[in-house]
CSV table of C-alpha atoms and ligand atoms in Angstrom, one decimal:
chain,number,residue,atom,x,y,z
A,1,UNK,CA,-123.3,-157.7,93.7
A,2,UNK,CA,-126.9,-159.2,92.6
A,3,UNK,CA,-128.0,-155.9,91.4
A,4,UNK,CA,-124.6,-155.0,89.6
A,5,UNK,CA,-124.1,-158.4,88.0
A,6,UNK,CA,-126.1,-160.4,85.5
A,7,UNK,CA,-127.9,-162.9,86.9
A,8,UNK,CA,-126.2,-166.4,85.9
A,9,UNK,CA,-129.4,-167.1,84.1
A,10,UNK,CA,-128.6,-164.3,81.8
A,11,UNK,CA,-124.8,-165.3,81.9
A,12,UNK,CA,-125.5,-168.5,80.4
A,13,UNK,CA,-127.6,-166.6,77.4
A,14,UNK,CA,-124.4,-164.7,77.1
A,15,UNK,CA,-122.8,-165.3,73.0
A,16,UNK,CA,-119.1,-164.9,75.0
A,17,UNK,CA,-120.2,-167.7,77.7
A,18,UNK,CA,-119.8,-171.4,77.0
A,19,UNK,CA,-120.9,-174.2,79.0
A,20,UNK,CA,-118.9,-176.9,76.8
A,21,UNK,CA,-118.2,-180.7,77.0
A,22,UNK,CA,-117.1,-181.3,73.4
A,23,UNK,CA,-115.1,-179.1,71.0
A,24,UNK,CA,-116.9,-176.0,70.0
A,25,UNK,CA,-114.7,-175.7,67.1
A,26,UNK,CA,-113.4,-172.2,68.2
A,27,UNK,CA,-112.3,-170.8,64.5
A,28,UNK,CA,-116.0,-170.9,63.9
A,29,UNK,CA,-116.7,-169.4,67.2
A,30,UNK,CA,-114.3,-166.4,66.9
A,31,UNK,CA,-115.0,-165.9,63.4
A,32,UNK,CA,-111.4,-166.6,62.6
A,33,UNK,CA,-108.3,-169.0,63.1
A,34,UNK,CA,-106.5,-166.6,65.1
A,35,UNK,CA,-104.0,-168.4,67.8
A,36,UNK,CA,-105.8,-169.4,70.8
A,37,UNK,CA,-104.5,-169.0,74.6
A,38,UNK,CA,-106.0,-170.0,77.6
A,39,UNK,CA,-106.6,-168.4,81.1
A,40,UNK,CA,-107.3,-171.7,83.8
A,41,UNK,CA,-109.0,-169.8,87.2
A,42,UNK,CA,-109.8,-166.4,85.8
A,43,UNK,CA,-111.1,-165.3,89.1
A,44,UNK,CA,-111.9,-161.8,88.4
A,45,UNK,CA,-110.7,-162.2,84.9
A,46,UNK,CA,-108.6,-159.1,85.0
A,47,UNK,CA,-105.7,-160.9,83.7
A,48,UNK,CA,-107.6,-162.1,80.3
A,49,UNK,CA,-109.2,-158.6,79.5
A,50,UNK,CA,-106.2,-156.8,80.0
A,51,UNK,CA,-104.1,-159.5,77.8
A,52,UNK,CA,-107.2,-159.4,75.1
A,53,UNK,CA,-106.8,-155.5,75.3
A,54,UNK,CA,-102.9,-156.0,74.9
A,55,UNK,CA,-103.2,-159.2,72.1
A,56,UNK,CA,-106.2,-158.2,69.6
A,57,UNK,CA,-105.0,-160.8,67.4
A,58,UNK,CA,-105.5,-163.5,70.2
A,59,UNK,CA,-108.1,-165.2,71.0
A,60,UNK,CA,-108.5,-165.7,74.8
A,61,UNK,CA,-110.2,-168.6,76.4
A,62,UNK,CA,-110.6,-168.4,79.9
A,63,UNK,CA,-111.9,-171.6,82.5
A,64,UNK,CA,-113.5,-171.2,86.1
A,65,UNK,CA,-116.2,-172.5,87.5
A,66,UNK,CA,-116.3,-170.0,90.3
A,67,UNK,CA,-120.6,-168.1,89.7
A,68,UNK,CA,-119.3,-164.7,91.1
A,69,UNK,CA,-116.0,-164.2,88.9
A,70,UNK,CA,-117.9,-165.3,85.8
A,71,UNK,CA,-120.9,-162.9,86.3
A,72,UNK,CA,-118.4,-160.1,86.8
A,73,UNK,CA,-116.3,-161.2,83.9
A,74,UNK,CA,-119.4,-161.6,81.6
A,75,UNK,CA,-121.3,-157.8,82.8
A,76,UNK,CA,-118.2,-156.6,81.8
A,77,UNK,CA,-117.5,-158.2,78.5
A,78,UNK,CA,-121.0,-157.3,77.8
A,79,UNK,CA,-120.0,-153.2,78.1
A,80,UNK,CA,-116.6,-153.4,76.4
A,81,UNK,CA,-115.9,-154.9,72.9
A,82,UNK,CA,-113.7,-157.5,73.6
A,83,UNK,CA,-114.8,-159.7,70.6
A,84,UNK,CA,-111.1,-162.2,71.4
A,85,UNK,CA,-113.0,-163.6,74.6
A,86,UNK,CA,-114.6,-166.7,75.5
A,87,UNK,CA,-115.4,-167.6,79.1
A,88,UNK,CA,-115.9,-171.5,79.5
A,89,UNK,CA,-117.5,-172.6,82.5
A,90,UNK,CA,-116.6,-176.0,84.2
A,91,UNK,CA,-113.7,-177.5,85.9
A,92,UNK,CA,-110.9,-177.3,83.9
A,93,UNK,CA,-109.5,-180.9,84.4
A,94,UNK,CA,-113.0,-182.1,83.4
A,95,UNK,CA,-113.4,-179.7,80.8
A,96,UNK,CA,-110.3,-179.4,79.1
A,97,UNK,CA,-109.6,-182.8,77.2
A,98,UNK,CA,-112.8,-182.3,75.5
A,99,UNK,CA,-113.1,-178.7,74.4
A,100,UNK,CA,-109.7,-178.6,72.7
A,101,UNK,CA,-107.7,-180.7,70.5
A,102,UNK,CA,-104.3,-181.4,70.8
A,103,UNK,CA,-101.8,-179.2,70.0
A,104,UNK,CA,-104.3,-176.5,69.6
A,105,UNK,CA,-102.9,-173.9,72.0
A,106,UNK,CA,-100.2,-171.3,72.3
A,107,UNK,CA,-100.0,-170.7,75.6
A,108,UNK,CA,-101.8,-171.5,78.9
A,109,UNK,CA,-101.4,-169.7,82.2
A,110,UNK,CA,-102.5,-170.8,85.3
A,111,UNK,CA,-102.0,-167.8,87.4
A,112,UNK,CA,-102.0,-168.4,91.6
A,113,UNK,CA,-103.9,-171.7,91.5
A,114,UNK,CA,-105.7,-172.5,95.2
A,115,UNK,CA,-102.5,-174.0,97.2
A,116,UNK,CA,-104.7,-176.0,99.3
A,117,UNK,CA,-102.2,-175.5,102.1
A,118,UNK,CA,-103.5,-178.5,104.3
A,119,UNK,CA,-101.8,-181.4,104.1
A,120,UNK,CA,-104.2,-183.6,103.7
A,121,UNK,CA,-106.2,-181.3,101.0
A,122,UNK,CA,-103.1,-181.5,98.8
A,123,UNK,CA,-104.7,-184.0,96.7
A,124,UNK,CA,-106.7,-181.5,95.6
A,125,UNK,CA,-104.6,-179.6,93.9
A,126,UNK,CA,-104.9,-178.4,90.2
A,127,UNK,CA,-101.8,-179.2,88.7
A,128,UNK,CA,-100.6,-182.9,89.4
A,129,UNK,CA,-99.3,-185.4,86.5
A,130,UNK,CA,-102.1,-186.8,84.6
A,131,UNK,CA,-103.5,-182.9,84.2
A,132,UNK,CA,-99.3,-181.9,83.3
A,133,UNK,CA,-99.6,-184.4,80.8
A,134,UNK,CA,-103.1,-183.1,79.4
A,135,UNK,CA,-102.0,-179.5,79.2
A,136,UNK,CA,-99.1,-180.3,77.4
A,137,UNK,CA,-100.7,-182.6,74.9
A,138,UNK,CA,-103.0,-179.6,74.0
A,139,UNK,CA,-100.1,-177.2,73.9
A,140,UNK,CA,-98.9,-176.7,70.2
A,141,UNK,CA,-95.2,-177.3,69.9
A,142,UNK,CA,-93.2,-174.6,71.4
A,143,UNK,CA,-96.4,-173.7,73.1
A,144,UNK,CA,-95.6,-172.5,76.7
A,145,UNK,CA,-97.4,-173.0,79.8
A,146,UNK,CA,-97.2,-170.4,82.8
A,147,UNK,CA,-97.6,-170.8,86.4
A,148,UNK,CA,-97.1,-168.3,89.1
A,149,UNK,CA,-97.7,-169.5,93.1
A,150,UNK,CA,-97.0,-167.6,96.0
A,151,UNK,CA,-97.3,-170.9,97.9
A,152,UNK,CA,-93.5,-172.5,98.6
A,153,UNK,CA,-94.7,-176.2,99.0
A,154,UNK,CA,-97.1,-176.3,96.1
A,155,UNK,CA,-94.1,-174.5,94.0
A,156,UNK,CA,-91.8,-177.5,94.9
A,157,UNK,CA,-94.7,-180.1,94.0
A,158,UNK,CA,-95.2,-178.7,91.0
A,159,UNK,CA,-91.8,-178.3,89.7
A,160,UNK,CA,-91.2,-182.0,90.1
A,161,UNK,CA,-94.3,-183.1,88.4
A,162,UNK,CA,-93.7,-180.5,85.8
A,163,UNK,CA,-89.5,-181.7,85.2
A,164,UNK,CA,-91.0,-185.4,85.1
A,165,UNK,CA,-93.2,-184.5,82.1
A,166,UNK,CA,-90.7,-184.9,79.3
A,167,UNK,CA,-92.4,-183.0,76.6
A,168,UNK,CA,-92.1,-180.3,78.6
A,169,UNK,CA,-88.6,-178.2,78.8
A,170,UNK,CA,-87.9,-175.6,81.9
A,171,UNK,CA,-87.3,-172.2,80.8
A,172,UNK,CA,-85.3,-171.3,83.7
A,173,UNK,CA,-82.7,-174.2,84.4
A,174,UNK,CA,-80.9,-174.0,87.5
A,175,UNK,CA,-83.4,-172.6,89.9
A,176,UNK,CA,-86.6,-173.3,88.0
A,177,UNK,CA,-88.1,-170.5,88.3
A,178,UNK,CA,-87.7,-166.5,88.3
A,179,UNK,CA,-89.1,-164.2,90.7
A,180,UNK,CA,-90.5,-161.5,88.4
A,181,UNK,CA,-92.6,-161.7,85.6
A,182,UNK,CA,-93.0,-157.9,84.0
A,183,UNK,CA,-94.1,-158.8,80.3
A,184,UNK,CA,-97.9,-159.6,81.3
A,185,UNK,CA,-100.1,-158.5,83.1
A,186,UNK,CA,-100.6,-158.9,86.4
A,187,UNK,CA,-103.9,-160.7,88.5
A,188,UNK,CA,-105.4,-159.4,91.5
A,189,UNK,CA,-103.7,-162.2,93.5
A,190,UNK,CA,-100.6,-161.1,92.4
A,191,UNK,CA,-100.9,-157.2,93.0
A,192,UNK,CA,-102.2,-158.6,96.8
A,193,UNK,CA,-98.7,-161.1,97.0
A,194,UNK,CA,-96.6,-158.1,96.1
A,195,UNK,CA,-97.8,-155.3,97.9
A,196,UNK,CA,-97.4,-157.5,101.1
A,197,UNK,CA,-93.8,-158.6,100.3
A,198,UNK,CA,-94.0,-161.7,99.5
A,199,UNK,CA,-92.4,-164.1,97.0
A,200,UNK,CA,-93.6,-165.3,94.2
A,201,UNK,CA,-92.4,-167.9,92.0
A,202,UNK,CA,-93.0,-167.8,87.9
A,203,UNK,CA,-92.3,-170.8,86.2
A,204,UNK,CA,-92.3,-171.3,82.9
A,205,UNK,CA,-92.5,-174.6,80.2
A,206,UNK,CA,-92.3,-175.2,76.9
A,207,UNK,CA,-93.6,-178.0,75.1
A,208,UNK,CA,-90.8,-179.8,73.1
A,209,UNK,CA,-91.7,-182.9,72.3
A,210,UNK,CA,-95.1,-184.7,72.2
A,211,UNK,CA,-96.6,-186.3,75.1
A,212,UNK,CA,-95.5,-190.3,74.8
A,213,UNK,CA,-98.7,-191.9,75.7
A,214,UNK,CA,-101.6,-191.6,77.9
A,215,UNK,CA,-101.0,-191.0,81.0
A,216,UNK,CA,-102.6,-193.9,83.3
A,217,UNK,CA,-104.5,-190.9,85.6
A,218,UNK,CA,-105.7,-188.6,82.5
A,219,UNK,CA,-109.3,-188.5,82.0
A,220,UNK,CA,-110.4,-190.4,78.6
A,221,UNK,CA,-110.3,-188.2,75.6
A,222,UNK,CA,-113.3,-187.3,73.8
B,1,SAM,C1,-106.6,-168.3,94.0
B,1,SAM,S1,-107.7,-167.9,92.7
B,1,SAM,C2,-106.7,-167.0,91.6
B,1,SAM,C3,-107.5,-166.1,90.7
B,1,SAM,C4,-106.7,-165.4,89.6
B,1,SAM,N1,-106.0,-166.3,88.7
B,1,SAM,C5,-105.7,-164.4,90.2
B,1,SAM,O1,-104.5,-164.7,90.1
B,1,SAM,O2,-106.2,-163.4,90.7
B,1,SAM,C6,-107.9,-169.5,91.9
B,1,SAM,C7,-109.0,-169.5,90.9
B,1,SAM,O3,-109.0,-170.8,90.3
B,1,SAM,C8,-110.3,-171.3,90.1
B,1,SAM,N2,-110.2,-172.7,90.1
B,1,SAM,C9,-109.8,-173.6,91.0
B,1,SAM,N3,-109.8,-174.8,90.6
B,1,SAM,C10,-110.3,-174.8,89.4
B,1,SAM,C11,-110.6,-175.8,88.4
B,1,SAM,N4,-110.4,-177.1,88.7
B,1,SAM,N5,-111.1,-175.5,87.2
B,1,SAM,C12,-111.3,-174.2,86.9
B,1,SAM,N6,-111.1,-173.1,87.8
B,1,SAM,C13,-110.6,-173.5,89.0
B,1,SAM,C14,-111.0,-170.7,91.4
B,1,SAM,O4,-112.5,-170.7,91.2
B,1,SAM,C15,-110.4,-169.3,91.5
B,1,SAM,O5,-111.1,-168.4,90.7
């Protein structure tokens, strides 16, 4: 790994990598006002190259804070011309009010976000209300946001906070959710999930309305 990766010294030198607190105005850093879609917990970042391979006209933001994914993702983006990709560095509920304005996104996926399967860990989990309400305030209207878990209990926690959000609409009444999701590609956690049997559980919003206020747990707005 140290010798095949760039150092993150050299990462953070990188013109694709951003270590951002404040808006970086991203149709002057693509060099265009393409539509923008963001990747929260790249990991490996498999999922945003191949979409930026699928989506030219896209331009691909993707969020971890996770040294060895990024260095990966970055070496790689360095060897293949993948001009539609931005890797932001940070934790995304820290990160994200800041660097975008509202209703500046298309489409967000979060794809197999850590379950923290411990009860008592549970509060750490990515996706609870205030951070709903913040993704869907940077959502465009009819922007959709995309989760997929493998992880049963963290499915039926975020499905409640997710109905509760009003500006947000289920694309899958009834259930909530589907179990297969063939129009994207899919992430390394997912191939793992699948070859070994188990369920997973798409879900998928879209934001209809605006958020009604600030939510009294979302992180002041820059
Ligand atoms: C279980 S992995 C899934 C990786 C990838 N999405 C996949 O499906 O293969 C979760 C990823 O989310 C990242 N992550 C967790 N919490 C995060 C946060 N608050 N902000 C940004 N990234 C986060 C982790 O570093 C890790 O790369």
């Amino acid at each position: 790994m140290t010798k095949r990766y760039f150092s993150f010294d050299r990462v953070q030198a990188h013109p694709q990598f951003l270590d951002i607190a404040e808006w970086p105005d991203w149709p002057n850093q693509f060099g265009n006002d393409r539509p923008l879609k963001l990747e929260i917990g790249f990991g490996n970042g498999n999922f945003v190259m191949d979409m930026a391979v699928r989506e030219p006209d896209i331009n691909f933001i993707a969020i971890d804070f996770y040294h060895k994914g990024i260095r990966k993702v970055i070496t790689q983006l360095d060897r293949l011309h993948l001009p539609n990709v931005r890797l932001a560095y940070g934790d995304a509920k820290e990160r994200i009010p800041g660097i975008f304005q509202d209703g500046e996104l298309d489409e967000i996926y979060i794809n197999f976000p850590d379950p923290w399967p411990k009860k008592r860990h549970h509060k750490r989990r990515l996706l609870k209300p205030a951070f709903i309400a913040t993704l869907s305030r940077k959502l465009k209207m009819d922007g959709v946001l995309r989760i997929a878990t493998d992880h049963e209990n963290y499915f039926q926690e975020m499905i409640e906070f997710l109905s509760a959000e009003d500006s947000l609409e289920n694309r899958h009444p009834g259930a909530g959710y589907v179990t297969a999701r063939d129009d994207i590609p899919r992430t390394k956690y997912e191939k793992n999930f699948l070859n070994a049997g188990k369920p997973i559980f798409y879900m998928d919003f879209t934001k209809c309305a605006e958020v009604a206020a600030p939510h009294p747990g979302e992180p002041a707005l820059v």
